[in-house]
XYZ file of C-alpha atoms in Angstrom:
580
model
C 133.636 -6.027 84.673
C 130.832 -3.490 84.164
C 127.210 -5.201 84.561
C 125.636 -4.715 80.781
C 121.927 -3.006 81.515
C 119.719 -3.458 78.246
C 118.868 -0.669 76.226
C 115.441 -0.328 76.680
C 116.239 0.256 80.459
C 119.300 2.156 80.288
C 117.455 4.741 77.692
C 113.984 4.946 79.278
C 112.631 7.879 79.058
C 112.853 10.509 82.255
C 111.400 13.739 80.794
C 107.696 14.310 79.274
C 110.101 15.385 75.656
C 111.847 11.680 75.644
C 108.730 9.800 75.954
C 108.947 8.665 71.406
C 105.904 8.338 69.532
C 103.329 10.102 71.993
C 103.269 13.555 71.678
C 98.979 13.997 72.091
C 99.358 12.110 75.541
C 102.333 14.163 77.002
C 101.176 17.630 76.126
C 97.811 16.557 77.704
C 99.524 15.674 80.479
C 101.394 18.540 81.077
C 98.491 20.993 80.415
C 97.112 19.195 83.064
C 99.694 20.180 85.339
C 100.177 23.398 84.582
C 96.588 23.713 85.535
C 96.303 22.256 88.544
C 93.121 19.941 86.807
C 94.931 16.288 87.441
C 92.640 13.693 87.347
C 91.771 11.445 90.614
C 92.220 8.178 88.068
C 93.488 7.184 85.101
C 94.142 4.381 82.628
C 96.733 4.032 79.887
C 96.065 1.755 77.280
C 97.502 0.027 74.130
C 100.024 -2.457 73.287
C 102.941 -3.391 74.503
C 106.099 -1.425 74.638
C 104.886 1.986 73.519
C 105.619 3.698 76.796
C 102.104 2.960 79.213
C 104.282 2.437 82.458
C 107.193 4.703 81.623
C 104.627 7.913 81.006
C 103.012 6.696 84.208
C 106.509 6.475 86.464
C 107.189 10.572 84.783
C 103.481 11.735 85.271
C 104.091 10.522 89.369
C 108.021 12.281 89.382
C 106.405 15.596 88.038
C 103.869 15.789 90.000
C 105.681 15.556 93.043
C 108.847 17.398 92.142
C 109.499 20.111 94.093
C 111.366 22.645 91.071
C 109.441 22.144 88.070
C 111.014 23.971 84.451
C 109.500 26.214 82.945
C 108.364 23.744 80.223
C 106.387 21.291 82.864
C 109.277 18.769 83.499
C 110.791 17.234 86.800
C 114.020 18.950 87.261
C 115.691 15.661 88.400
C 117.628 17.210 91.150
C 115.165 17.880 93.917
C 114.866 15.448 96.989
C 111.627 14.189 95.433
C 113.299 13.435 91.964
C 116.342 11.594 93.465
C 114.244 9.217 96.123
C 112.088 8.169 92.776
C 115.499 7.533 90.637
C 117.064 5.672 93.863
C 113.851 3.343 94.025
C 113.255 4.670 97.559
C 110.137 7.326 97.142
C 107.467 6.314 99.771
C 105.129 8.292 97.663
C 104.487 6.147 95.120
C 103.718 2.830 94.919
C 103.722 0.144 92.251
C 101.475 -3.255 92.366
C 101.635 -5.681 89.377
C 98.368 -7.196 89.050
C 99.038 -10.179 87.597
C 100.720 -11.350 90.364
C 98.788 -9.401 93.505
C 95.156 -9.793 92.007
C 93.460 -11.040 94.960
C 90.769 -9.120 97.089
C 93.272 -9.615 99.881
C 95.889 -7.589 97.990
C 93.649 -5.008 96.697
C 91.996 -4.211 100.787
C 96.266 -3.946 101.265
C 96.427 -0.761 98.696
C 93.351 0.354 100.224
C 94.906 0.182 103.500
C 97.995 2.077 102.192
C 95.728 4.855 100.779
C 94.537 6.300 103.997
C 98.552 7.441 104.707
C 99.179 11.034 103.944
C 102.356 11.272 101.626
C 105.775 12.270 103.184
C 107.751 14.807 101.566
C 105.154 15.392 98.520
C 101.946 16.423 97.608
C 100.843 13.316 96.129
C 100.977 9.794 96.919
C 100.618 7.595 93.375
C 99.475 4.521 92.913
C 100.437 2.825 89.483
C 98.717 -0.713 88.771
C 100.325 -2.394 86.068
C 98.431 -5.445 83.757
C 95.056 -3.797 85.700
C 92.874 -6.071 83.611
C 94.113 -9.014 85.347
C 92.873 -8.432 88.365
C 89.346 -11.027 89.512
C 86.024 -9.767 89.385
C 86.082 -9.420 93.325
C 89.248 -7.907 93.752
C 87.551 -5.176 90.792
C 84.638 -4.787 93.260
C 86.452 -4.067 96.191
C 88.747 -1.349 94.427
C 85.320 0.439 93.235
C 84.246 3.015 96.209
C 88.025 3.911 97.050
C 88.570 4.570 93.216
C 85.676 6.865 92.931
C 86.706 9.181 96.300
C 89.636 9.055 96.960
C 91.418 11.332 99.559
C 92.716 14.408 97.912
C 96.576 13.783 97.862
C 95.971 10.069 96.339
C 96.180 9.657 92.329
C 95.942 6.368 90.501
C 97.460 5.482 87.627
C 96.186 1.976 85.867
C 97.862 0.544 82.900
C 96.751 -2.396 80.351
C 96.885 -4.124 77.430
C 93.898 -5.441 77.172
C 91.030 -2.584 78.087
C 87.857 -4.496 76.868
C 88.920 -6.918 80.085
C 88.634 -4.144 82.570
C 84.859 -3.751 83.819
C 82.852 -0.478 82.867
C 82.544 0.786 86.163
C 86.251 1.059 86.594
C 86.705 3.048 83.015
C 83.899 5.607 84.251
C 85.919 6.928 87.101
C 88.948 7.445 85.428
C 90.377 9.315 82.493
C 91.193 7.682 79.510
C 94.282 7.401 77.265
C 95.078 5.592 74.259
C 98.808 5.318 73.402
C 99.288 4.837 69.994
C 101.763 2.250 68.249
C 105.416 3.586 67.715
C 106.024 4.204 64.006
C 108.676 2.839 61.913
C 110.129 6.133 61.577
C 110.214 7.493 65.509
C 111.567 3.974 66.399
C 114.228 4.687 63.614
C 115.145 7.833 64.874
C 115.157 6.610 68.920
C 117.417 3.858 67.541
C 119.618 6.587 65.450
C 119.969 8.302 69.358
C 121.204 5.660 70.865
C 123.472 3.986 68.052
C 125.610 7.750 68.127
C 125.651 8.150 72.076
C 126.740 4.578 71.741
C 129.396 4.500 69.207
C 127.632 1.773 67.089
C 128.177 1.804 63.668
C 125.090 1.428 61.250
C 123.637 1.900 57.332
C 120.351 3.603 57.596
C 118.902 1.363 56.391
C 119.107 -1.441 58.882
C 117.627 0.832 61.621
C 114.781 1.776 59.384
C 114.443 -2.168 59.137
C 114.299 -2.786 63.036
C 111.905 -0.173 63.362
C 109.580 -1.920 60.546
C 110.153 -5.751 62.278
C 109.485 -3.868 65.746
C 105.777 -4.036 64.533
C 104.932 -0.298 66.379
C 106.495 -1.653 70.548
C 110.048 0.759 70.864
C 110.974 -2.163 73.597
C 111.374 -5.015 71.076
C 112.738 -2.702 68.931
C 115.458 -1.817 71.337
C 115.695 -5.531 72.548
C 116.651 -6.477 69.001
C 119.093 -3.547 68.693
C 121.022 -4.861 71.413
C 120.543 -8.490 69.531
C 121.994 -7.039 66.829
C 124.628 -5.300 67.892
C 126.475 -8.250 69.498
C 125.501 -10.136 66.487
C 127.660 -7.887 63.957
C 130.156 -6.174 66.876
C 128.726 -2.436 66.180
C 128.616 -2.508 62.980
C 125.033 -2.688 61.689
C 124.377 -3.141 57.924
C 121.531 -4.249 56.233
C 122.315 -7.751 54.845
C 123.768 -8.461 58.656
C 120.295 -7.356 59.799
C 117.967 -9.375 57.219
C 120.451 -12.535 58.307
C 120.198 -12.501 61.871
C 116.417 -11.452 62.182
C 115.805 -13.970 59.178
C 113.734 -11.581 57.320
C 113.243 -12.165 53.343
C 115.144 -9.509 51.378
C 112.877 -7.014 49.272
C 114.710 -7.506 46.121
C 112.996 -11.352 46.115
C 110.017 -9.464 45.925
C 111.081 -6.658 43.385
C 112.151 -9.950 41.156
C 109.375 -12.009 41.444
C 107.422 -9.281 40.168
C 109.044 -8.682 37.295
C 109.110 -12.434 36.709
C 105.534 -12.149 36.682
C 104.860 -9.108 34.574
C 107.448 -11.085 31.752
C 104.862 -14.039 32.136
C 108.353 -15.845 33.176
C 107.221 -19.050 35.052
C 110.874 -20.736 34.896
C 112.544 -18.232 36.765
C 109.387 -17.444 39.089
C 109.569 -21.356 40.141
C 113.217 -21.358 40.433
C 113.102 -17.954 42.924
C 110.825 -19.589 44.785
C 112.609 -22.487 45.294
C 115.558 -20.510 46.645
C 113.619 -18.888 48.853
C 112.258 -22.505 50.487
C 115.810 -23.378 50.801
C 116.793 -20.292 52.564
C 114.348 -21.785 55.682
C 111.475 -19.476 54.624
C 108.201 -20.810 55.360
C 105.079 -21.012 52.694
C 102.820 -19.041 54.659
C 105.290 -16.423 55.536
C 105.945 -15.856 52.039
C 102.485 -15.456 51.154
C 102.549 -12.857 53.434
C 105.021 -10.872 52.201
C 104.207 -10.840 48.526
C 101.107 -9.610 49.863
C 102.104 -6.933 51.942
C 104.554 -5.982 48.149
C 101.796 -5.966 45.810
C 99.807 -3.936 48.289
C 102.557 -1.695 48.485
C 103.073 -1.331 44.733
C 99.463 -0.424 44.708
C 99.761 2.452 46.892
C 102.495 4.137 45.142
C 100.576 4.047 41.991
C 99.293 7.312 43.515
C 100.964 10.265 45.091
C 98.089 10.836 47.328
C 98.478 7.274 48.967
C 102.070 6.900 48.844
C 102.517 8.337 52.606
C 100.709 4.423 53.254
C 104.016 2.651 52.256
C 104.941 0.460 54.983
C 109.066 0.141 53.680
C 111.795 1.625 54.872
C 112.591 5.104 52.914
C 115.761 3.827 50.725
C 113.075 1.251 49.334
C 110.387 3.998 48.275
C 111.563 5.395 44.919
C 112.061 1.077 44.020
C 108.536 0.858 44.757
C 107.110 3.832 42.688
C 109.694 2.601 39.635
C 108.011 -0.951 39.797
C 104.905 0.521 40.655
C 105.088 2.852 37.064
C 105.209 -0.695 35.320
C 101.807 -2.578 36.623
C 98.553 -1.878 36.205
C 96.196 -1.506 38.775
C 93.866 -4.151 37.637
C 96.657 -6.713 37.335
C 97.453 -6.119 41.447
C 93.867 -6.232 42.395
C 93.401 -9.602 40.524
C 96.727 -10.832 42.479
C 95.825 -9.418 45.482
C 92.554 -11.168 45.501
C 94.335 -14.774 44.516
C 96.781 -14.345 47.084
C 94.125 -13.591 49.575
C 92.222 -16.861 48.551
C 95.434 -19.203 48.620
C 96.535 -17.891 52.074
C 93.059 -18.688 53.093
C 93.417 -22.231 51.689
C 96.996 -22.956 52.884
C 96.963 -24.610 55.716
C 94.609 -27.293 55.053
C 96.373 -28.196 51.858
C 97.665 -31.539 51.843
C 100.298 -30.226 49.428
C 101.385 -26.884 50.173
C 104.106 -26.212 47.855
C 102.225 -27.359 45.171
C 99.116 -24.817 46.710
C 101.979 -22.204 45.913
C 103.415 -22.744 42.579
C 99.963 -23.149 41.039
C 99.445 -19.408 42.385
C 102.892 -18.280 41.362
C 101.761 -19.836 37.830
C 98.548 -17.657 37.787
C 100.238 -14.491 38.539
C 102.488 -15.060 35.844
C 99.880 -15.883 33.466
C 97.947 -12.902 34.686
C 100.432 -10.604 33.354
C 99.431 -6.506 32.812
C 95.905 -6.771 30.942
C 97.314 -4.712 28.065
C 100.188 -7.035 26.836
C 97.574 -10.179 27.579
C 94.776 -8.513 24.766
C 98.036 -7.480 22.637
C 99.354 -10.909 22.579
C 96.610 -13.181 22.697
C 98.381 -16.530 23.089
C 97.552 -17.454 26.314
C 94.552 -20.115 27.061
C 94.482 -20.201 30.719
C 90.896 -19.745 32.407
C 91.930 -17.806 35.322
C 93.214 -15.053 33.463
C 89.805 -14.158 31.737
C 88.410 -11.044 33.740
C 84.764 -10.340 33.338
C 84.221 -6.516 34.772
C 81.696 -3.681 34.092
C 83.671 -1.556 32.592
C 83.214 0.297 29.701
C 86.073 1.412 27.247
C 86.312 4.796 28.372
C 86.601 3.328 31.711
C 89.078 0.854 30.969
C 91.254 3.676 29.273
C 91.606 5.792 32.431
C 93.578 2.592 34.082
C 95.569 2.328 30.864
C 94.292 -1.018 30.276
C 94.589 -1.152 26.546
C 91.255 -2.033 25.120
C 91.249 -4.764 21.768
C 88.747 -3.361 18.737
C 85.914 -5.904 19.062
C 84.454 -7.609 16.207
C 80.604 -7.631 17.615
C 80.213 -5.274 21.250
C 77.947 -8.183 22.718
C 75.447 -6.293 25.014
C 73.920 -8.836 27.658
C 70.330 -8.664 27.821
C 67.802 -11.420 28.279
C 65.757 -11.708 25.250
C 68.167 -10.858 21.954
C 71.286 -8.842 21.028
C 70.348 -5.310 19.589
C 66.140 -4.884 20.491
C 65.099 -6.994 23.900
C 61.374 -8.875 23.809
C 60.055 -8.187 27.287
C 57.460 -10.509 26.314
C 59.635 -13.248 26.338
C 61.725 -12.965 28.649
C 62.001 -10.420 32.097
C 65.673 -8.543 32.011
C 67.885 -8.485 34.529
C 69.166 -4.929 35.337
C 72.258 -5.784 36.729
C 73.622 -7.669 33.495
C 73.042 -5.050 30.864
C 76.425 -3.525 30.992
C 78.070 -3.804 27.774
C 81.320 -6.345 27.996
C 84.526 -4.650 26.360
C 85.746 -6.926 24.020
C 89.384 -6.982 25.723
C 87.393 -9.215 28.788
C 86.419 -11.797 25.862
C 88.544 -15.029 26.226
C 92.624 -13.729 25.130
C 95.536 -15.436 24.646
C 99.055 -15.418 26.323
C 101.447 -18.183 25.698
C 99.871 -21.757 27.152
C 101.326 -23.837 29.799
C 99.153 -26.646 29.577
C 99.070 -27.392 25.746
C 101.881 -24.867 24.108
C 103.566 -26.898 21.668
C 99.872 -27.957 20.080
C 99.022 -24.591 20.253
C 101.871 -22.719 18.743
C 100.977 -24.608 15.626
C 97.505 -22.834 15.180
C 99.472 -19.605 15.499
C 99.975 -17.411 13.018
C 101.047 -14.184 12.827
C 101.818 -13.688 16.421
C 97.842 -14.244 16.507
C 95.890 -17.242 17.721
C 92.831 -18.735 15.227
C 89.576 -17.802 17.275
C 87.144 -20.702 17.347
C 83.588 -20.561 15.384
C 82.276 -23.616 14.897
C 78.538 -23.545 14.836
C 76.051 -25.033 17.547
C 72.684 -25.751 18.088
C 70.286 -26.190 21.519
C 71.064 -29.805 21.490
C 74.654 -29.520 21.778
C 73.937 -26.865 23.982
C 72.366 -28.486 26.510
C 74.366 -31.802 25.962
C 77.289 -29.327 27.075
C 75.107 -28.079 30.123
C 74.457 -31.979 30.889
C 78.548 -32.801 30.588
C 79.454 -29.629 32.856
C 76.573 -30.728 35.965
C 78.100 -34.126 35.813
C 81.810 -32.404 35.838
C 81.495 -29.584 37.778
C 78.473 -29.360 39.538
C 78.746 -32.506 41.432
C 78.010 -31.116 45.099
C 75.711 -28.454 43.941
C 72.681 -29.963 44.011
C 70.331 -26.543 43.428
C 72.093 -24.553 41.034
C 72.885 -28.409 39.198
C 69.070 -28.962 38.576
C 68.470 -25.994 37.783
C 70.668 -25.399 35.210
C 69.612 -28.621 33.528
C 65.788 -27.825 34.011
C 66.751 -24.618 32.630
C 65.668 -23.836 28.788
C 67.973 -22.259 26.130
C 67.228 -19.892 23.398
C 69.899 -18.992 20.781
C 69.795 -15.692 18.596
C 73.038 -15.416 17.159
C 75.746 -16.058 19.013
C 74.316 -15.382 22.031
C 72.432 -18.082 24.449
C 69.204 -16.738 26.875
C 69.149 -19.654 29.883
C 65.608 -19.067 30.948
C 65.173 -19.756 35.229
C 62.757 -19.381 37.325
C 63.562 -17.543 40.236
C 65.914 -14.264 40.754
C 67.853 -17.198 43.641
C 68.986 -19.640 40.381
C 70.624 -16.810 38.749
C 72.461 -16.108 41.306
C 74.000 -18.971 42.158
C 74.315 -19.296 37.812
C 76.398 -15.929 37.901
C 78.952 -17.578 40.592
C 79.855 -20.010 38.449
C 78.742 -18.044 34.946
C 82.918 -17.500 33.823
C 83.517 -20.813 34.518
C 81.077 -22.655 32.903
C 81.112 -19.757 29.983
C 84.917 -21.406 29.513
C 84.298 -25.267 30.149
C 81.045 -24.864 27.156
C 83.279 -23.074 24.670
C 85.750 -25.335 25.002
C 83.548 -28.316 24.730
C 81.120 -26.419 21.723
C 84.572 -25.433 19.773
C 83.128 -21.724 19.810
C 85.058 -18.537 21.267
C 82.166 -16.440 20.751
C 79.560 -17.957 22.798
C 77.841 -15.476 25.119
C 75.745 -16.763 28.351
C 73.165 -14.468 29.492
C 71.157 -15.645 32.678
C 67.368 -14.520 32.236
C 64.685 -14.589 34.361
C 60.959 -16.719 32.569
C 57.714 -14.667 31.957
C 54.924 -16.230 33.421
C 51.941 -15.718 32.214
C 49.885 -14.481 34.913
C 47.135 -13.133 33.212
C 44.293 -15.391 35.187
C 44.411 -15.367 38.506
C 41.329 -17.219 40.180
C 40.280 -17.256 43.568
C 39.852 -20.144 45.367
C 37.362 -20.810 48.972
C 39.086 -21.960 51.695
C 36.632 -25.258 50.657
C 38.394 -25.493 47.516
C 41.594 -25.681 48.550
C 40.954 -28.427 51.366
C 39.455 -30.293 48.939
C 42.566 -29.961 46.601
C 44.813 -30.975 49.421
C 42.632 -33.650 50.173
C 42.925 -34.979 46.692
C 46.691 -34.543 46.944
C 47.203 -36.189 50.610
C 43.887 -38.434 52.334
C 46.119 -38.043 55.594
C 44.851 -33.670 55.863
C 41.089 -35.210 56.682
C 42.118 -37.860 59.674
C 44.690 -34.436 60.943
C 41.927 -32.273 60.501
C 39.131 -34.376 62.589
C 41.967 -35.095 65.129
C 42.906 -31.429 65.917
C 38.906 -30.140 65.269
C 39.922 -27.956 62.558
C 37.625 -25.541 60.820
C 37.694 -24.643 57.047
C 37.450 -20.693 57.965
């Protein structure tokens, strides 16, 4: 019986021209021998399994090969070529440094380096893992690094080049191997499938290549995986099984789920997807990584970003025709937040649904201000956009019954003697980010009575400063339990009503801040406890009057703080303080 030798060693590369995904590196290198300008040192870096070791084993074959081709490759027939393919070269000579990274071992190579080479021009010297070696063993490598003899070349490879010390990176020459894409890995693992006689569907090669994550080795590792797995015959469905990867379409349908504002079937999909053995956070993940493909298709120019396989991308710019922009930068942005919160929720199912809830409630912007039968506070968006704006996203903007323009001392003519304006909240609010409706999930059946005509009955009952602030008082003692500063000041904080519109008056430009974090928030909570829809918030910042100003000595004002605090006198005399 045959001894089975693994793919990613039985289809190494030999030539520059087989070396996948590195085309800058290889022409570099062969310029450099054609030129006779070879380096005395140099370091390949990157991640794993993109070819650091196997470019370094071809640049020492080449350079030593006795009948070079015309296009700057070993021949593979000379003495020189068969000693390196039989393991037996004395010319070149391989040390792994995570296991040999003692002084002692690195005064060994030094040793070695005074030998001329035997048969060859060159004697190499690849290090492999180079950044494991100590501090010492660094040290004593420096002066034989930096002048070498003539026929001696070293070759240093590592993950991990922010490890190796800067005195070893200035005496040698620098490359960076970049991660194989999902396409050249496809194309390696086409090669080898044919001269293999392994069956396959395009797609599940394109699918190894993505789960690969840019290293050809693991691709070709899980190739072999694979292909004992199904008996050479890959398909997708056999590949999503054995590599336990979650099928696009769950993606593709949860989407849709969302954009029908369908929260049974979302839940249920979900569900399935638990029982399948997929984990929370790995879900999170991928919806992610869907939504922020959908985005990029939205857009020829960015399409080239889509990281799918290429039977997936006309599914993605179909979806992608059917959301809005807006909608997948609000879901991005919740996702975000609930992946960050995950793992310290106590119940992370729950953590999930709740988001899967949102997104459906989100829905596209224009069928939520078409509908308006939805009260759910997370899907009111408050944005600076104007309606022109809005229209160039095709975000469908409602005719507004009063344009409410936010400025800090009335609607239509601001009193700068009243009040000091903020500039960054005069941006008129479209009237489609005012409070809309889809259908409710907390309180639908009492709702769907008020309905009529498809159309939701808009609260206006009137209000005064007392209930006001009474609904200030009931949302600190909610809401604002742990914020101390923003809590007192918002109750310190005085109200002035002209219309429909309420000035809270602060005294610093730091209170209004933290007011605007929380500003959509409490904008819903005191609506829904003042029965009003059209209540508009507008942070402002209080007019002193500083007219006066007096001057006070130096006198005066230890006398003040001796009025304030007898303790200043006794510190004063103690320390021999003077008043100037």
């Amino acid at each position: 019986m045959e001894n089975f030798v693994v793919s990613a060693r039985k289809y190494r590369p030999i030539t520059f021209d087989t070396v996948v995904g590195q085309p800058a590196i290889t022409t570099t290198l062969k310029n450099a021998i054609a030129n006779k300008q070879l380096a005395q040192a140099f370091l390949f870096t990157g991640p794993r399994g993109v070819g650091k070791t196997t470019t370094a084993r071809i640049l020492s074959k080449t350079i030593n090969c006795l009948n070079l081709t015309d296009t700057i490759e070993p021949c593979n027939q000379c003495e020189n070529c068969e000693a390196f393919a039989e393991g037996r070269s004395l010319n070149i000579y391989e040390l792994d440094a995570a296991s040999n990274n003692s002084v002692e071992d690195i005064r060994g190579l030094v040793e070695q380096v005074r030998y001329a080479p035997q048969g060859g021009k060159y004697k190499i010297y690849i290090i492999d893992e180079v950044h494991m070696l100590s501090n010492s063993a660094f040290n004593a490598f420096l002066k034989t690094l930096e002048e070498p003899p003539s026929y001696a070349i070293f070759i240093l490879a590592t993950t991990e080049k922010h490890k190796v010390i800067p005195t070893i990176l200035s005496r040698c020459q620098i490359f960076d191997f970049a991660r194989i894409t999902a396409k050249d890995a496809a194309a390696q693992l086409k090669y080898i499938a044919d001269k293999e006689g392994v069956k396959y569907e395009p797609a599940s090669l394109d699918l190894i290549g993505l789960k690969a994550d840019g290293a050809m080795r693991d691709a070709l590792s899980l190739f072999d995986q694979l292909v004992s797995f199904t008996g050479k015959n890959l398909t997708y469905k056999s590949v999503i099984e054995n590599l336990h990867i979650l099928d696009y379409d769950y993606y593709f349908r949860l989407t849709t789920h969302f954009l029908q504002h369908d929260t049974v079937h979302a839940l249920l999909l979900f569900d399935e997807i638990l029982r399948l053995g997929f984990d929370g956070q790995h879900f999170l993940s991928g919806l992610s990584s869907h939504l922020r493909d959908l985005l990029v298709s939205k857009d020829a120019a960015t399409a080239d970003l889509l990281q799918v396989t290429p039977s997936l991308i006309d599914q993605y710019k179909h979806q992608a025709s059917m959301v809005e922009v807006m909608y997948l930068l609000k879901a991005l942005d919740l996702l975000a937040k609930t992946e960050a919160t995950y793992k310290q929720s106590q119940n992370q199912r729950l953590t999930i649904e709740l988001t899967l809830l949102k997104l459906c409630a989100y829905g596209n912007q224009n069928e939520v201000a078409e509908k308006k039968n939805f009260d759910f506070q997370d899907s009111i968006v408050n944005l600076p956009f104007s309606n022109k704006d809005a229209q160039k996203i095709n975000l469908s903007v409602a005719k507004p019954t009063v344009e409410p323009v936010l400025t800090t001392a009335g609607v239509n003519e601001p009193n700068p003697s009243d009040s000091k304006p903020l500039e960054e909240i005069k941006t008129p609010i479209p009237a489609r980010y005012k409070k809309v409706g889809i259908k409710s999930l907390l309180h639908s059946e009492e709702k769907s009575n008020a309905v009529s005509l498809g159309q939701q009955e808009v609260r206006k009952k009137s209000f005064d400063e007392k209930g006001v602030k009474d609904a200030i008082i009931k949302y600190c003692q909610l809401h604002l339990v742990n914020k101390d500063a923003i809590r007192v000041a918002l109750q310190q904080a005085k109200v002035t009503i002209v219309q429909h519109q309420v000035n809270v008056e602060f005294s610093n430009q730091g209170n209004i801040l933290g007011f605007q974090e929380i500003h959509q928030h409490f904008t819903d909570i005191a609506r829904s406890i003042l029965e009003n829809d059209e209540i508009i918030f507008v942070p402002v910042l209080a007019n002193f009057d500083n007219s006066v100003k007096l001057t006070y000595t130096a006198q005066q004002r230890y006398e003040h703080m001796l009025r304030t605090n007898a303790s200043v006198g006794k510190l004063r005399q103690r320390l021999e303080l003077d008043l100037e």
